[in-house]
Structures are given as structure tokens and as C-alpha cells.
Short mmCIF file of C-alpha atoms in Angstrom, two decimals:
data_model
loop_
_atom_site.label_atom_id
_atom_site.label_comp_id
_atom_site.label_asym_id
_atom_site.label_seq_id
_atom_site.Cartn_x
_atom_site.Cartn_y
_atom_site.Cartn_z
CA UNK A 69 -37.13 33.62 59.11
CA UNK A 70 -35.80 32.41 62.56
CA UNK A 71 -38.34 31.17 65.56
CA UNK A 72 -37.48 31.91 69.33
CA UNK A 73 -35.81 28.77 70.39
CA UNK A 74 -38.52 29.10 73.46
CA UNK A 75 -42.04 29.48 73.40
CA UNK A 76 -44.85 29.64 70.77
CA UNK A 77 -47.34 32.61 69.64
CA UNK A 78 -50.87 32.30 71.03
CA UNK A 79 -52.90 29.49 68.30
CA UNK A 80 -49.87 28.45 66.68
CA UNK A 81 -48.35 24.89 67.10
CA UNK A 82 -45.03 24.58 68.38
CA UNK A 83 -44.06 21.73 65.63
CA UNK A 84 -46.14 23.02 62.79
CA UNK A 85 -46.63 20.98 59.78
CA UNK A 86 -45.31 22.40 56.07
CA UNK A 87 -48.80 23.75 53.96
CA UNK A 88 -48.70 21.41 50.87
CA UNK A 89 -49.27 23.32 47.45
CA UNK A 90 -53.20 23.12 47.22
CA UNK A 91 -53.03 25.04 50.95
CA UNK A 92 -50.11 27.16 50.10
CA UNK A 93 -52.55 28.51 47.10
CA UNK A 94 -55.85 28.79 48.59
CA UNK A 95 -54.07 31.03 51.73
CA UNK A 96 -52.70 33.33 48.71
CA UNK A 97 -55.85 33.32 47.40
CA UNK A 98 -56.86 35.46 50.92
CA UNK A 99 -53.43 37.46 50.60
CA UNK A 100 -53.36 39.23 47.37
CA UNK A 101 -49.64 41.07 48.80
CA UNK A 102 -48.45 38.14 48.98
CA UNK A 103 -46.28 34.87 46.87
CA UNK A 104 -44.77 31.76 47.30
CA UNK A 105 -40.79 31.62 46.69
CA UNK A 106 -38.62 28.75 47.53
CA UNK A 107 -40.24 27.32 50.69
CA UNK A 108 -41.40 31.28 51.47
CA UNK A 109 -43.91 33.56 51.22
CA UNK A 110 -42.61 37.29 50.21
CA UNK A 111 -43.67 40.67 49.34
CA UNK A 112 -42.50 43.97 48.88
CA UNK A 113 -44.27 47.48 50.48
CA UNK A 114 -43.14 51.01 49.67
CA UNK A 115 -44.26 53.88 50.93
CA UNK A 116 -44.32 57.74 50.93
CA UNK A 117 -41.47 58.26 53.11
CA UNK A 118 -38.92 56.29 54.90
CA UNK A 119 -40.19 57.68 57.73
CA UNK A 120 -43.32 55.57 56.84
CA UNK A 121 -41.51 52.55 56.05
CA UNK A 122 -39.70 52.88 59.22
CA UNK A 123 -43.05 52.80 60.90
CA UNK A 124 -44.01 49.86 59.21
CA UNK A 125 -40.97 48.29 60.44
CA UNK A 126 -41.85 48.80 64.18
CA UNK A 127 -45.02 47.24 63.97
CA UNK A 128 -43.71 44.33 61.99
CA UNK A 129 -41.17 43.87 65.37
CA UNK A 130 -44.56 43.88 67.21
CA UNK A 131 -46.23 41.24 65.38
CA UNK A 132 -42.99 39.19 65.80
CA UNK A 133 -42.80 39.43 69.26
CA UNK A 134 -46.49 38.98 69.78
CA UNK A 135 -46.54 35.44 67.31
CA UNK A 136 -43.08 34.79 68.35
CA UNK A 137 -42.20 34.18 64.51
CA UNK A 138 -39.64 36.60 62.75
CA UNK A 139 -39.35 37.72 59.30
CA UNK A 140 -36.75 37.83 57.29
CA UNK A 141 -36.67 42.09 56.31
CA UNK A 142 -34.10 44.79 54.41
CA UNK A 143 -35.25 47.88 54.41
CA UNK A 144 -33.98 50.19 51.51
CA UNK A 145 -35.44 53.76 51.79
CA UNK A 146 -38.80 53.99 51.42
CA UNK A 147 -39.44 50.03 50.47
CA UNK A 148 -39.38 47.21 52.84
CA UNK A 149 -38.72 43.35 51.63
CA UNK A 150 -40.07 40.38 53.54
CA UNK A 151 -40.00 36.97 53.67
CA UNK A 152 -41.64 34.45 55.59
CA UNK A 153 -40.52 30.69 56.27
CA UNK A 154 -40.69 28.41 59.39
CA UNK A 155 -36.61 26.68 59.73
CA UNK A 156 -38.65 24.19 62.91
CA UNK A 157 -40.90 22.93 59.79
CA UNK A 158 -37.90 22.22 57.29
CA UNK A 159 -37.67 26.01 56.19
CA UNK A 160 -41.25 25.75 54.65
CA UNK A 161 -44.43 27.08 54.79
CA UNK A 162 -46.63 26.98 57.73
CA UNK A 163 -49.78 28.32 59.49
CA UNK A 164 -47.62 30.72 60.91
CA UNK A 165 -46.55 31.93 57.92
CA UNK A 166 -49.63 32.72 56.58
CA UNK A 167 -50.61 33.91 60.44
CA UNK A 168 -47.72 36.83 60.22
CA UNK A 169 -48.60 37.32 56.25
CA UNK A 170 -52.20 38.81 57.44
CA UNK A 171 -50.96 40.92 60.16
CA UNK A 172 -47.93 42.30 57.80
CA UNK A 173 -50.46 43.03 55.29
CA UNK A 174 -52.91 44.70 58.07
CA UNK A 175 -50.06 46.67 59.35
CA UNK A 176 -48.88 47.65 56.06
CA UNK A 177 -52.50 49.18 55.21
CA UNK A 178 -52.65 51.07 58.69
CA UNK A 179 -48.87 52.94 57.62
CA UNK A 180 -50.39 53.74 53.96
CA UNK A 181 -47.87 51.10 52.35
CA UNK A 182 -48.46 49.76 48.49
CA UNK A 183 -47.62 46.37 48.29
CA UNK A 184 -45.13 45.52 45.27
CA UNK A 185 -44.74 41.70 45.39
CA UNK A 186 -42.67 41.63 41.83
CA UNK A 187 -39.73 43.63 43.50
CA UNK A 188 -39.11 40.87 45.66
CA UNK A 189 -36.95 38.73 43.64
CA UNK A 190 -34.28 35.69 44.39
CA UNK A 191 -31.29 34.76 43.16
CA UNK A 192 -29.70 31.81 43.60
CA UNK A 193 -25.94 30.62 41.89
CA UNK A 194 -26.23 26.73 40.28
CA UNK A 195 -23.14 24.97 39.61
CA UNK A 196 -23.03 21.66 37.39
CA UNK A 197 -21.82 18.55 38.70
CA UNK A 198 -22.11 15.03 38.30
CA UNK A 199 -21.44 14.07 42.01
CA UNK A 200 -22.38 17.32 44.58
CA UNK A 201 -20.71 15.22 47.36
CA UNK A 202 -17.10 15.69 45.73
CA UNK A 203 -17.46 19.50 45.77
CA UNK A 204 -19.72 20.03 49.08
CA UNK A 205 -16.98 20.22 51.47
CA UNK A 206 -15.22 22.79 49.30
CA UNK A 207 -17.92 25.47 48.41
CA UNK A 208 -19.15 25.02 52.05
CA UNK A 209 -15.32 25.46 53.59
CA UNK A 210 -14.60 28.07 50.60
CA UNK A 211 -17.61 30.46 51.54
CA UNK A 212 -18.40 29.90 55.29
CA UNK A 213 -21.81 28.57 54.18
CA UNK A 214 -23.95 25.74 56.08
CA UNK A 215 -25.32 22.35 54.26
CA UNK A 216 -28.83 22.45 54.55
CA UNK A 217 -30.69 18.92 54.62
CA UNK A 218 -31.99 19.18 50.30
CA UNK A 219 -28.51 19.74 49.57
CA UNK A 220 -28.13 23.38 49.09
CA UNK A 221 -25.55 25.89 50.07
CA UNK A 222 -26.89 29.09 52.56
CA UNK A 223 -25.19 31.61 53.73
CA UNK A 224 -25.62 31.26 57.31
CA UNK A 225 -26.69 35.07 57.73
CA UNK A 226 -29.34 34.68 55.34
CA UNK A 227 -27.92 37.31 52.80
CA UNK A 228 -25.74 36.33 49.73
CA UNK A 229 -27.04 33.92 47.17
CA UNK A 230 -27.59 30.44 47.74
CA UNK A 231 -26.27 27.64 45.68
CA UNK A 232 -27.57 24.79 44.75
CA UNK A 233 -26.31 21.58 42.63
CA UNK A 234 -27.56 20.47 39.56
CA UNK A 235 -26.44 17.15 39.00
CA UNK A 236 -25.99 16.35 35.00
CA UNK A 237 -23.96 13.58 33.45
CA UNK A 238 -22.99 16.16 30.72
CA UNK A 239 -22.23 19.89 32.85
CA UNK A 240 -21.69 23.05 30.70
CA UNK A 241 -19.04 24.23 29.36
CA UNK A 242 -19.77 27.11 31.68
CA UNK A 243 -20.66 25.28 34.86
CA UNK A 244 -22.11 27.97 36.95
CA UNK A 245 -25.19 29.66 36.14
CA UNK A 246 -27.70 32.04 37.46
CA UNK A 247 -31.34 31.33 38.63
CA UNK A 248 -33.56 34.06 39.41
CA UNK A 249 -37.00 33.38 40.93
CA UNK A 250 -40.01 35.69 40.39
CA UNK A 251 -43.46 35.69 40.90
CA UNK A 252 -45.09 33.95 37.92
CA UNK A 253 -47.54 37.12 37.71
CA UNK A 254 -44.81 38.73 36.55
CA UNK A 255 -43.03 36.91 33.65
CA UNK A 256 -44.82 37.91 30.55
CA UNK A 257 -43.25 41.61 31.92
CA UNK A 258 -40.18 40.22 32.64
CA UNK A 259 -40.27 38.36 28.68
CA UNK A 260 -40.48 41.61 27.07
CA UNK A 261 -37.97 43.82 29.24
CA UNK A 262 -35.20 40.70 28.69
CA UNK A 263 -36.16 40.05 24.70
CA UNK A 264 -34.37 43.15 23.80
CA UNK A 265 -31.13 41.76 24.66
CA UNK A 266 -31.62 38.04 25.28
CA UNK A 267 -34.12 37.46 22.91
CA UNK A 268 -37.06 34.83 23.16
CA UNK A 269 -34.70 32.34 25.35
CA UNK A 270 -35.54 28.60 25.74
CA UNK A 271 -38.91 28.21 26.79
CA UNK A 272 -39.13 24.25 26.76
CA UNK A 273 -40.26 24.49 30.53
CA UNK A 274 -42.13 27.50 30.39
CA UNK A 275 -43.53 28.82 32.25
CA UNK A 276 -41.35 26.94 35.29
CA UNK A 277 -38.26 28.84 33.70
CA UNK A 278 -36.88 30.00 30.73
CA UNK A 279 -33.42 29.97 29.92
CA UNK A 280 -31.33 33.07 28.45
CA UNK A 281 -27.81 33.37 26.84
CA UNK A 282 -25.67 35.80 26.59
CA UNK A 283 -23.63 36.03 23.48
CA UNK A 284 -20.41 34.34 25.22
CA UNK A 285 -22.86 31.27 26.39
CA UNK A 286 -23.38 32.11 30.17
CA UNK A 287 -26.86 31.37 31.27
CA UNK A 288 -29.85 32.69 33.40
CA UNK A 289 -32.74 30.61 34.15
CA UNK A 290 -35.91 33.22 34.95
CA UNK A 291 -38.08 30.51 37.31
CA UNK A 292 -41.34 31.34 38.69
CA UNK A 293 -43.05 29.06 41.55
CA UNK A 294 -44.39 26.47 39.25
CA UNK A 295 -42.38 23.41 39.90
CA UNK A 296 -41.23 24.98 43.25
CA UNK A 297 -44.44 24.26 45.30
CA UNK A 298 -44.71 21.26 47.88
CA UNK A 299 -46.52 18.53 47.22
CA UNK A 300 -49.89 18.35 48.43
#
């Protein structure tokens, strides 16, 4: 999500304040397309035809340029992705968030789209370190990415994975890992399509994230929101 660098849509503050996690909830609680993800608010629509989606994707330019507050969107066929985040509040969620979450979701219903939140999922690469500020300089050089103030990696662009550091006394063996986010609603789904092949995992912080190995010791972490909110 980027914001005009000028400007502000009609109600909304120009320095809005990050929703805290009893906020965040209660304004899902009104938008059932919607979840939280990282300091977001995402969903998935598909539709009939891309001709639909397309559609859908003007009037989502609309809403931006009417709130002044742009989405982050891929479009693949007949399904768009969005995400929702304000960078002036600390990339977190605001009132204008949840502002462009209700018109999406209007706008969505008016071009006969079904929303699909558990499509929209995140990855993100961790790497193990005892001291991030010895490696920083390197990843960030190494993959054109920018530092952002918590310490995490971002691709500038907004479209490869993010990495983040997870500082341990005692790394893996294997120091990088995957983490992918979903919405909570949809890990007991998730827990039955991975058992086959990773069985049961660790689930000592379930249901914040379970962790999965493959037979050669490389890891996944499957993390819902829990743990990932704001505070209050």
C-alpha cells in the first residue's frame, strides 16, 4: 500500500494512528472478506471472467483515487489479491484501511466477485543469527532490498519475499527457513492437506505456528495472525 505524498481522502486523517488488536478485530468483525496479515488487511475475489475481475479492478482505481489510499493488487485471471496497509502509520493498520476494505468489498459485490480470503497467503524467508547487524548490510546490498525500521528486509517493489531475522544463540543447522502466514480460519484445512507428507509437525505454539520438516531437516513455520496483532 503506498499513500499520495499530497493530500488526504475526504474523513480520513492525514497522520492516522495504527488500530491496536481489540480495533483491528471488531472492524473484521463488520468485514467478513476480510483478515489481518502482518500489519495488513487482505483478501482474495474471483470471479466469472477476467473480464469481471478486470472490472473490479477499475473501480478499485476509483476508490483509490477518491480516498487517496492505494492497495497493494496482482491480478491473475479471473482472481484479484489485495492488501491493505498505511507506510505514513508505520506500515500498519489504520482507519483508512478499514475505510478502503468496505468500499473493496462493496465494489466487489456490485462486479458479482466471491471473496476467497484463504488464497491470500504470505511468505516470508527467516534466516538465523545471533547478531542481525553483522549480516544487514549484506542481504540488503546482496538483494537491492530496503531496511525497514522492525528490522526486516523488503523488497522495495513490494513483490518477492521478505526476510526477517530471528535472533537465537543456537541457529540451525539449516539457517534459513520458510514462514508462511495464513488466515487462522484456515489452519485446521491447511493441518490435514500438509499431514500427508509432513505429518503432525510441532505444534508447541499452536495455533501461532506450527513447524514442519522435511525429511533432510529444512523447515516451514505455517503462522496464522495470533501473535502478529498490535497491541491494544
Amino acid at each position: 500500500m503506498t499513500d499520495s505524498p499530497t493530500g488526504s481522502p475526504t474523513g480520513a486523517s492525514a497522520d492516522p494512528a495504527a488500530l491496536g488488536a481489540a480495533q483491528i478485530e471488531a472492524a473484521l468483525s463488520e468485514l467478513p472478506d476480510w483478515r489481518y496479515r502482518i500489519g495488513a488487511l487482505v483478501t482474495a475475489y474471483a470471479f466469472d471472467t477476467s473480464a469481471a475481475a478486470i472490472a473490479f479492478i477499475a473501480a478499485i482505481g476509483a476508490i483509490a483515487e477518491d480516498q487517496n489510499h492505494h492497495p497493494d493488487l496482482e491480478w491473475r485471471y479471473n482472481t484479484v489479491f489485495l492488501g491493505l496497509s498505511s507506510h505514513d502509520a508505520g506500515s500498519q493498520v489504520t482507519g483508512k484501511d478499514t475505510r478502503f476494505a468496505a468500499a473493496a468489498s462493496a465494489a466487489a459485490g456490485r462486479c458479482g466477485g466471491r471473496a476467497e480470503p484463504h488464497r491470500h497467503t504470505t511468505v516470508e524467508l527467516c534466516l538465523d543469527t545471533p547478531d542481525p547487524s553483522e549480516i544487514t548490510g549484506f542481504w540488503t546490498s546482496a538483494l537491492g532490498y530496503r531496511l525497514e525500521d522492525n528490522g526486516d528486509l523488503v523488497d522495495p517493489e513490494g513483490r518477492n519475499p521478505t526476510i526477517w531475522f530471528q535472533v537465537t544463540d543456537t541457529p540451525s543447522e539449516n539457517r534459513f527457513h520458510l514462514d508462511r502466514h495464513i488466515p487462522l480460519s484456515s489452519l485446521d484445512v491447511e493441518r490435514e492437506r500438509i499431514r500427508p507428507a509432513g505429518g503432525e509437525g510441532d505444534g508447541a505454539h499452536h495455533p501461532s505456528f506450527r513447524v514442519y520438516t522435511d525429511p533432510e531437516g529444512n523447515r516451514v513455520c505455517v503462522c496464522t495472525e495470533i501473535g502478529h496483532l498490535p497491541e491494544n
